[in-house]
mmCIF file of C-alpha atoms in Angstrom:
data_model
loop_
_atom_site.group_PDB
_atom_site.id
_atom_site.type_symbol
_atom_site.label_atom_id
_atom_site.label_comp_id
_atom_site.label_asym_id
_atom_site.label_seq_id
_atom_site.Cartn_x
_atom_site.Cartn_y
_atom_site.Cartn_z
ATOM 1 C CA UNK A 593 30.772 161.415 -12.359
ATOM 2 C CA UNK A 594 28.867 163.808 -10.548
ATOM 3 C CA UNK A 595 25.478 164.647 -11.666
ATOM 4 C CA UNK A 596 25.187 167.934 -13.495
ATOM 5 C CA UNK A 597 23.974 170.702 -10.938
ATOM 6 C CA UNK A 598 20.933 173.385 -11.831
ATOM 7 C CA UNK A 599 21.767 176.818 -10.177
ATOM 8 C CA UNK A 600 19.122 179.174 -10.314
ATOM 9 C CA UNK A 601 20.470 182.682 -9.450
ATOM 10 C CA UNK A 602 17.570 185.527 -9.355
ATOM 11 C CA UNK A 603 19.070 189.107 -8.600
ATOM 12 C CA UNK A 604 18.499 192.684 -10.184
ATOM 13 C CA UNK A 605 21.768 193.738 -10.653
ATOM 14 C CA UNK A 606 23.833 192.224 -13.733
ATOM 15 C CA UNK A 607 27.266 192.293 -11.775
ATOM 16 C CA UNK A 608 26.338 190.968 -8.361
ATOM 17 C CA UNK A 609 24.628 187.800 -10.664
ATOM 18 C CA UNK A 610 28.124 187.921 -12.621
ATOM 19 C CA UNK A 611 30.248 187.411 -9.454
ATOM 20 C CA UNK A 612 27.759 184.831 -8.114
ATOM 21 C CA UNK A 613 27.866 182.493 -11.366
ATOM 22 C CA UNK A 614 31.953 183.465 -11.205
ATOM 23 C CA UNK A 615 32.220 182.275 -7.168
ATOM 24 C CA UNK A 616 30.323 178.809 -7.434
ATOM 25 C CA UNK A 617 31.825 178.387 -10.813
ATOM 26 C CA UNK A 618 35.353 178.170 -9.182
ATOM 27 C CA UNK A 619 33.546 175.313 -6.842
ATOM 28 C CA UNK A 620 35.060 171.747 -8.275
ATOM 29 C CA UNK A 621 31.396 169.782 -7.940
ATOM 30 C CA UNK A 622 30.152 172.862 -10.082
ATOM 31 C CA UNK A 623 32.428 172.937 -12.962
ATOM 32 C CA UNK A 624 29.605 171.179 -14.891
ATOM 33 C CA UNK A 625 26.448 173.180 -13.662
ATOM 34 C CA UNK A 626 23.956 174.997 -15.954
ATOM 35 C CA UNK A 627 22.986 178.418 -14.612
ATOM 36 C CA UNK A 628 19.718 179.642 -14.799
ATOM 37 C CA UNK A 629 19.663 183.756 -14.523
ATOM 38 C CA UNK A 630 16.624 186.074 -14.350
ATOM 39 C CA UNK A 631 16.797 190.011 -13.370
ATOM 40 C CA UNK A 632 13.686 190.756 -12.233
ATOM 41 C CA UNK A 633 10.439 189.065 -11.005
ATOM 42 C CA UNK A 634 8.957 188.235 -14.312
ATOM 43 C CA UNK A 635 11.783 187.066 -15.666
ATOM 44 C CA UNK A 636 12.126 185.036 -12.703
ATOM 45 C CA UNK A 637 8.726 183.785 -13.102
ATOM 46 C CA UNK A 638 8.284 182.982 -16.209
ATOM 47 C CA UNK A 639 11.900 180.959 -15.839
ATOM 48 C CA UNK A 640 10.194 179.036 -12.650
ATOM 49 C CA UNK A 641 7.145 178.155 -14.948
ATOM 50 C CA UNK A 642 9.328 176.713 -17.810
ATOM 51 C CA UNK A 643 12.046 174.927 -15.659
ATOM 52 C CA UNK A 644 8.648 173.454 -14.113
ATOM 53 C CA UNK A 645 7.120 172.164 -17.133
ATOM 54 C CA UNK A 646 10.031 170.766 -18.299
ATOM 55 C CA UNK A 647 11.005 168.678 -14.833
ATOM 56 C CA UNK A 648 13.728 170.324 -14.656
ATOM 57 C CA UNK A 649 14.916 170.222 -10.944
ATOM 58 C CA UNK A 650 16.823 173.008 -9.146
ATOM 59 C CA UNK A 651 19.671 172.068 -6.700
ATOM 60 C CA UNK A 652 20.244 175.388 -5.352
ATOM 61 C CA UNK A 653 18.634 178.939 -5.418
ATOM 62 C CA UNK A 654 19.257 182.504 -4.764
ATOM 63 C CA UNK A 655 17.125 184.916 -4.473
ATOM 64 C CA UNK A 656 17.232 189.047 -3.796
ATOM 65 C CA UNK A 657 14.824 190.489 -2.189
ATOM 66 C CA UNK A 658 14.102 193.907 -3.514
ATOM 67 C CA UNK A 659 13.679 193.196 -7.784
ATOM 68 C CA UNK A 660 11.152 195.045 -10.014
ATOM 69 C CA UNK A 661 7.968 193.038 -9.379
ATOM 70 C CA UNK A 662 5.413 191.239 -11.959
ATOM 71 C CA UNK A 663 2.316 193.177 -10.920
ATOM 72 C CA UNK A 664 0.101 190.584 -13.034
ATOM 73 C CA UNK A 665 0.943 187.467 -11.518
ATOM 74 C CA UNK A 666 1.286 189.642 -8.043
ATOM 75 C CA UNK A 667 4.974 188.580 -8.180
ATOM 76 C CA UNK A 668 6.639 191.299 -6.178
ATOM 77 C CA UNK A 669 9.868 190.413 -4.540
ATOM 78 C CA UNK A 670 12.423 187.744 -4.297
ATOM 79 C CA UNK A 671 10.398 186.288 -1.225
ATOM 80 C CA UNK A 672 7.421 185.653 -3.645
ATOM 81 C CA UNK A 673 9.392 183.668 -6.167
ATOM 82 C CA UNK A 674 11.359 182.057 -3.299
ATOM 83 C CA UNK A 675 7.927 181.040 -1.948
ATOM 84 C CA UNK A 676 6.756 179.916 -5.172
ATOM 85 C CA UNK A 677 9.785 177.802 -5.470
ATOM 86 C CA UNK A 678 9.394 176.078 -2.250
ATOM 87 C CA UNK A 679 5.835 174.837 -3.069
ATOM 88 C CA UNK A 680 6.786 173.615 -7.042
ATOM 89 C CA UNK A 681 10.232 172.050 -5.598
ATOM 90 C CA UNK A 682 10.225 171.323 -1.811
ATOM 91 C CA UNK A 683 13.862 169.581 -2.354
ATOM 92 C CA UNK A 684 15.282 172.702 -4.200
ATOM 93 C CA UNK A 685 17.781 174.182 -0.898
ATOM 94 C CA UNK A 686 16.746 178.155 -0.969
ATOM 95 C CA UNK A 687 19.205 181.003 -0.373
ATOM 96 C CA UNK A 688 18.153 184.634 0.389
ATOM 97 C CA UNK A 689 20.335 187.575 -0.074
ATOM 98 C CA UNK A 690 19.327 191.116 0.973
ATOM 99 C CA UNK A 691 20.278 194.314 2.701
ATOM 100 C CA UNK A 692 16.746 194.087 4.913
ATOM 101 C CA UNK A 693 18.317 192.938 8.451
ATOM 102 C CA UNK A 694 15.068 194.239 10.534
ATOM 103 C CA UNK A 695 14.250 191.598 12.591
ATOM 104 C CA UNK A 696 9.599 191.102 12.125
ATOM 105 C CA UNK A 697 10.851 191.360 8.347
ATOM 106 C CA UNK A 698 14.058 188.171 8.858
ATOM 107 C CA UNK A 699 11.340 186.388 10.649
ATOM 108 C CA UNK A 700 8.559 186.663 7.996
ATOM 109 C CA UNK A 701 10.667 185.387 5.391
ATOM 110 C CA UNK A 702 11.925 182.521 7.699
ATOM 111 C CA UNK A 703 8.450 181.562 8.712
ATOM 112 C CA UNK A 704 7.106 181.633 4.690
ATOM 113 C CA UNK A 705 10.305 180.045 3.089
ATOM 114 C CA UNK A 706 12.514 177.762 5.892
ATOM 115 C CA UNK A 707 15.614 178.688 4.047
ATOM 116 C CA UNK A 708 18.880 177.201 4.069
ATOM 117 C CA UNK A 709 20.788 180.030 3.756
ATOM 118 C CA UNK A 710 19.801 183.519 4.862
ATOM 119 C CA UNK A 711 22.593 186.232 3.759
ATOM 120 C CA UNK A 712 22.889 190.005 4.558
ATOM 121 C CA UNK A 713 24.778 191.407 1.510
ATOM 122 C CA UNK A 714 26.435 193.330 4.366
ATOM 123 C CA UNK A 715 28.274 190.494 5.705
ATOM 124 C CA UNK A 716 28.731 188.861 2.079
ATOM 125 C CA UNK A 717 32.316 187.804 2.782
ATOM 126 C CA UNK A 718 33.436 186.248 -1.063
ATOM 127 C CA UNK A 719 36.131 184.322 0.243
ATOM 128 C CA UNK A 720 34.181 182.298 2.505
ATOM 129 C CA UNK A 721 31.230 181.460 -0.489
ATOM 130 C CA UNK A 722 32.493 178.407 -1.664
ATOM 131 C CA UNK A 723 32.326 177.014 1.935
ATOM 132 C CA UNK A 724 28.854 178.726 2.722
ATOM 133 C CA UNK A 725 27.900 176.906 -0.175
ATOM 134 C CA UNK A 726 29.330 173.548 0.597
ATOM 135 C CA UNK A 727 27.952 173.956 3.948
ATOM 136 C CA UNK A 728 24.191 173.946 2.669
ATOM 137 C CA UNK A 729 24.648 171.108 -0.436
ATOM 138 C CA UNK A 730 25.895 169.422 2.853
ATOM 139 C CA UNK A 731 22.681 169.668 4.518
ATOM 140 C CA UNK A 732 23.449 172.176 6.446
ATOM 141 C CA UNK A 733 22.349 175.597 6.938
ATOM 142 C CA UNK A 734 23.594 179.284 6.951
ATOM 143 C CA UNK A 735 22.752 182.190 8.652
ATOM 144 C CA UNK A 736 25.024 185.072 8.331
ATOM 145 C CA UNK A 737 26.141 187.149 11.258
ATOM 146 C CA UNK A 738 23.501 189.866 11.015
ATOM 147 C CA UNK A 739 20.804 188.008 10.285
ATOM 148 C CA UNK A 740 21.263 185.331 13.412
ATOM 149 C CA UNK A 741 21.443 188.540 15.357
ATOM 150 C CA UNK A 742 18.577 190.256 14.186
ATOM 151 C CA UNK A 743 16.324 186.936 14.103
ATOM 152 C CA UNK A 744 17.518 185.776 17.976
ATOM 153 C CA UNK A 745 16.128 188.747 19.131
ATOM 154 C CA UNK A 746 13.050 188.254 17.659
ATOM 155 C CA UNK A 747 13.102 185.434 19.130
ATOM 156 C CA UNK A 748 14.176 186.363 22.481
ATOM 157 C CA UNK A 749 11.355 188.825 22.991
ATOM 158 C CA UNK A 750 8.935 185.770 22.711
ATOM 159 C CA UNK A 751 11.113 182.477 24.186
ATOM 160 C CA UNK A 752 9.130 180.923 27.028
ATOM 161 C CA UNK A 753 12.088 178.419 28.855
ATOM 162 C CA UNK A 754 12.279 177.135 32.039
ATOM 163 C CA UNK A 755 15.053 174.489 33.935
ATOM 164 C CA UNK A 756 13.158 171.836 32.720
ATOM 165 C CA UNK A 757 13.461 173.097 28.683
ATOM 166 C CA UNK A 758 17.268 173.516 29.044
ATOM 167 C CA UNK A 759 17.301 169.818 30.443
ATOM 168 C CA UNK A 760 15.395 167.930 27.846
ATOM 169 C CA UNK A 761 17.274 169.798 25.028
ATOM 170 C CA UNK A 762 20.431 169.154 27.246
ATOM 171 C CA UNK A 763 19.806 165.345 27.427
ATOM 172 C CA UNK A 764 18.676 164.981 24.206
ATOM 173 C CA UNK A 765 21.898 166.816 22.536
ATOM 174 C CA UNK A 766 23.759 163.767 24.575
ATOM 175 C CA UNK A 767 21.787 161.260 23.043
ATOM 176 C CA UNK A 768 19.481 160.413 25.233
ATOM 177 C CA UNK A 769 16.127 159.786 23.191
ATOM 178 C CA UNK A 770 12.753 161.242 24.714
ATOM 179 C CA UNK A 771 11.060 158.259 25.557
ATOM 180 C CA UNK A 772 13.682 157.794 28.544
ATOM 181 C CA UNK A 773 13.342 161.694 29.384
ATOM 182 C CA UNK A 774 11.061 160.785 32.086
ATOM 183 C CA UNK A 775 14.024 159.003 33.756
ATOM 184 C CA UNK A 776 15.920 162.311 34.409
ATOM 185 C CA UNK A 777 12.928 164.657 34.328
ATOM 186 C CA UNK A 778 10.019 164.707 36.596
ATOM 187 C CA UNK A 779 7.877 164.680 34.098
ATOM 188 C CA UNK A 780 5.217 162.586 32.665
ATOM 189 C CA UNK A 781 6.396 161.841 28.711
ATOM 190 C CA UNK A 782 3.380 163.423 27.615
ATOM 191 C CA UNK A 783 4.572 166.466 29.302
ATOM 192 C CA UNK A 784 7.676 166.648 27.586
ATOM 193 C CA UNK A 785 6.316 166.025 24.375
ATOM 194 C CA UNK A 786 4.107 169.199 24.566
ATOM 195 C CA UNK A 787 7.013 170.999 25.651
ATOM 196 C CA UNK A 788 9.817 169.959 22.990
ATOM 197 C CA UNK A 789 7.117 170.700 20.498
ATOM 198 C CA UNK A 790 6.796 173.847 22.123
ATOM 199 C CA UNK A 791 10.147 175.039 21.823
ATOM 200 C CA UNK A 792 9.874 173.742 18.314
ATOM 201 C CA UNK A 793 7.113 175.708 17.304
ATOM 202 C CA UNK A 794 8.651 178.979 18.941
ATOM 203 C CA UNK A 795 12.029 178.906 16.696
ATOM 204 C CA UNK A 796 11.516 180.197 13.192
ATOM 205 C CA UNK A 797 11.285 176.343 11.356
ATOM 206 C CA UNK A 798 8.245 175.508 13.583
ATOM 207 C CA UNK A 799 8.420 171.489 12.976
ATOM 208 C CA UNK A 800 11.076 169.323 12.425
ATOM 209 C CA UNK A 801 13.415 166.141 13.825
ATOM 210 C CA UNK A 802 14.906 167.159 17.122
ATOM 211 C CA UNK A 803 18.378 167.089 15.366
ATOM 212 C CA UNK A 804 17.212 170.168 13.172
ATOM 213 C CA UNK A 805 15.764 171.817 16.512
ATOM 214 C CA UNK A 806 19.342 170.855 18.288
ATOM 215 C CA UNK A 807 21.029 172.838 15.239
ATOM 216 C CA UNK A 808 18.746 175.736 15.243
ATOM 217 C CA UNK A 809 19.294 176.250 18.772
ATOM 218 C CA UNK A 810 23.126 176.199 18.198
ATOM 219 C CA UNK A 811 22.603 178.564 15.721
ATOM 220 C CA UNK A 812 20.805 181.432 17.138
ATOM 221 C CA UNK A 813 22.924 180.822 20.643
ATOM 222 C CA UNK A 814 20.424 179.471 23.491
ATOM 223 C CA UNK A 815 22.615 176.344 23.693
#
């Protein structure tokens, strides 16, 4: 049997948390799962402090944006708790939801948090949310359509690549593993690590395996 699931759900508005609980409640692996609800950021926090204290570990999260914020704790959006979240339980898989699609805004919170899942609430598509959802306990990640767009040209503005970029992430995506890069490149191994780490460091998770890099690139398009 399955282990129980924690879902912590964090959003201002009673209903959208009621269809949320009602969506991943239809999901088979969650017919067991405890929900944990707050409505506003001291709610939230408080919640967050208590689940911490008691060990209790949270499989998934999602978190609104805009919320009435905690002005004593200097809780004062959904990105703060999400943040907060991320440094108490690095395993807990994060999801934002918001209206915000601007793209310096996308690319803060994607820089603080490294979320799995990053939804506009204007391309919230309830049919497809059990498979979003799947998706990310899979180890995946999502991105819905606006915000890939709106984040890619952030990136865009900034994306230093050259022939020799598009080859090592072209090799690599065939299996070839750097240490034989030089082989097809001509290019010292040195000088492709400094440049995959480059193109790491220029997409919005920084760091990472070169399978995550492989997948963010699919994601946002340049391959």
């Amino acid at each position: 049997m399955p282990a129980k699931k924690n879902i912590l759900i964090v959003d201002d508005h009673p209903m959208s948390v009621d269809g949320y609980v009602m969506l991943l409640s239809s999901i088979e692996i969650n017919k067991n799962a405890k929900y944990h609800l707050a409505y506003n950021c001291k709610e939230a926090y408080n919640l967050l402090k208590e689940l911490e204290t008691n060990n209790t570990a949270i499989d998934i999260a999602f978190f609104d944006i805009n919320m009435p914020p905690y002005d004593e704790k200097k809780i004062m959006s959904g990105t703060d708790l999400a943040v907060l979240l991320r440094k108490t339980s690095p395993a807990s898989k994060i999801v934002i939801l918001s209206y915000h699609e601007e793209p310096i805004l996308v690319n803060k919170i994607f820089k603080s948090i490294k979320p799995e899942g990053f939804i506009s609430k204007g391309d919230v598509n309830y049919r497809f949310f059990p498979e979003v959802y799947k998706k990310i306990m899979d180890n995946d990640f999502y991105f819905s359509p606006s915000i890939i767009k709106s984040q890619k040209h952030f990136i865009q503005k900034d994306f230093k690549w050259d022939e020799h970029d598009s080859k090592i992430v072209l090799l690599i995506s065939q299996g070839i593993k750097t240490i034989n890069l030089p082989k097809y490149i001509p290019l010292s191994l040195s000088a492709i690590e400094k440049r995959k780490a480059n193109i790491k460091k220029q997409l919005v998770f920084g760091t990472g395996t070169d399978l995550k890099m492989l997948e963010i690139l699919k994601t946002f398009g340049f391959i």
